[in-house]
Coordinates of C-alpha atoms and ligand atoms in Angstrom, one line a residue:
M1 CA 0.8 -17.6 30.8
D2 CA 2.9 -17.2 27.8
K3 CA 2.3 -13.7 26.7
K4 CA 3.7 -12.6 23.5
S5 CA 5.9 -9.7 23.6
L6 CA 5.6 -8.9 19.8
A7 CA 3.9 -5.6 18.9
P8 CA 0.9 -6.1 17.0
P9 CA 1.4 -5.7 13.1
I10 CA 0.6 -2.2 12.1
V11 CA -2.4 -2.2 9.8
F12 CA -2.1 0.6 7.2
G13 CA -4.8 2.1 5.6
K14 CA -5.3 4.0 2.3
N15 CA -4.4 7.3 4.5
P16 CA -1.0 8.5 6.1
S17 CA -0.8 6.9 9.5
M18 CA 1.4 6.7 12.5
A19 CA 4.3 4.4 12.2
T20 CA 7.8 4.0 13.4
C21 CA 10.3 3.8 10.9
P22 CA 12.3 0.6 11.2
R23 CA 15.5 2.2 9.6
C24 CA 15.8 5.6 11.2
G25 CA 13.3 5.1 14.2
F26 CA 11.2 8.3 13.3
R27 CA 7.8 8.0 14.5
G28 CA 5.2 10.1 12.9
Q29 CA 2.9 10.3 9.6
T30 CA 3.7 7.9 6.9
V31 CA 3.8 9.3 3.3
V32 CA 1.5 7.3 0.9
N33 CA 2.3 6.6 -2.6
Y34 CA 0.1 4.5 -4.9
E35 CA 1.8 1.9 -6.7
A36 CA 0.1 -0.7 -9.4
N37 CA 0.6 -4.1 -7.9
A38 CA -0.5 -7.8 -9.1
N39 CA -4.2 -6.8 -8.2
T40 CA -4.1 -3.8 -10.7
H41 CA -2.9 -6.2 -13.4
L42 CA -5.4 -8.7 -12.8
V43 CA -8.3 -6.0 -12.9
A44 CA -6.6 -4.7 -16.1
L45 CA -6.6 -7.9 -17.8
F46 CA -10.3 -8.5 -16.7
I47 CA -11.3 -5.0 -18.0
C48 CA -9.4 -5.9 -21.2
L49 CA -11.2 -9.1 -21.8
V50 CA -14.8 -7.6 -20.9
G51 CA -14.5 -4.0 -22.4
G52 CA -11.5 -4.3 -24.8
I53 CA -8.3 -3.1 -25.0
C54 CA -9.1 0.5 -25.0
C55 CA -10.3 0.1 -21.3
C56 CA -7.6 -1.9 -19.9
C57 CA -5.6 1.2 -18.7
I58 CA -8.4 2.5 -16.4
P59 CA -7.2 0.5 -13.3
Y60 CA -3.6 2.2 -13.7
C61 CA -5.2 5.5 -13.4
K62 CA -7.3 4.9 -10.4
D63 CA -5.9 4.7 -7.1
S64 CA -8.6 2.6 -5.7
C65 CA -7.0 -0.1 -7.8
K66 CA -3.6 0.3 -6.7
A67 CA -1.7 -0.6 -3.4
A68 CA -1.1 2.2 -1.0
K69 CA 2.5 2.1 -0.2
H70 CA 3.6 3.8 3.0
S71 CA 7.0 5.3 3.3
C72 CA 8.9 6.9 6.4
G73 CA 8.1 10.8 6.4
R74 CA 11.6 11.7 7.3
C75 CA 14.0 9.3 5.3
G76 CA 11.7 7.8 2.6
S77 CA 12.2 4.3 3.6
Y78 CA 9.5 1.6 2.9
V79 CA 7.4 1.0 6.0
G80 CA 4.3 -1.0 4.9
T81 CA 1.6 -1.5 2.2
C82 CA -2.1 -1.3 2.3
K83 CA -3.5 -4.2 0.2
N84 CA -7.2 -4.1 -1.1
Ligands
LIG101 ZN1 12.9 6.5 8.2

């Protein structure tokens, strides 16, 4: 049997979750920041085409269209991202 010793990848959700910081080793709740990503720009482009230029800024105001970026609760290092 060749069992892989690798830890399962951490699946991040939209909410703060338990994770171990790769930098300082702190284990605890992550801090979530919402950030515009490529998906946000695509949504904005689509809305712009359909609803006009006035509406294209909407996805930038909505957290649901952004990626949730998880950072370490102690040192602030990037830990992972939840993509939609
Ligand atoms: Zn840390």
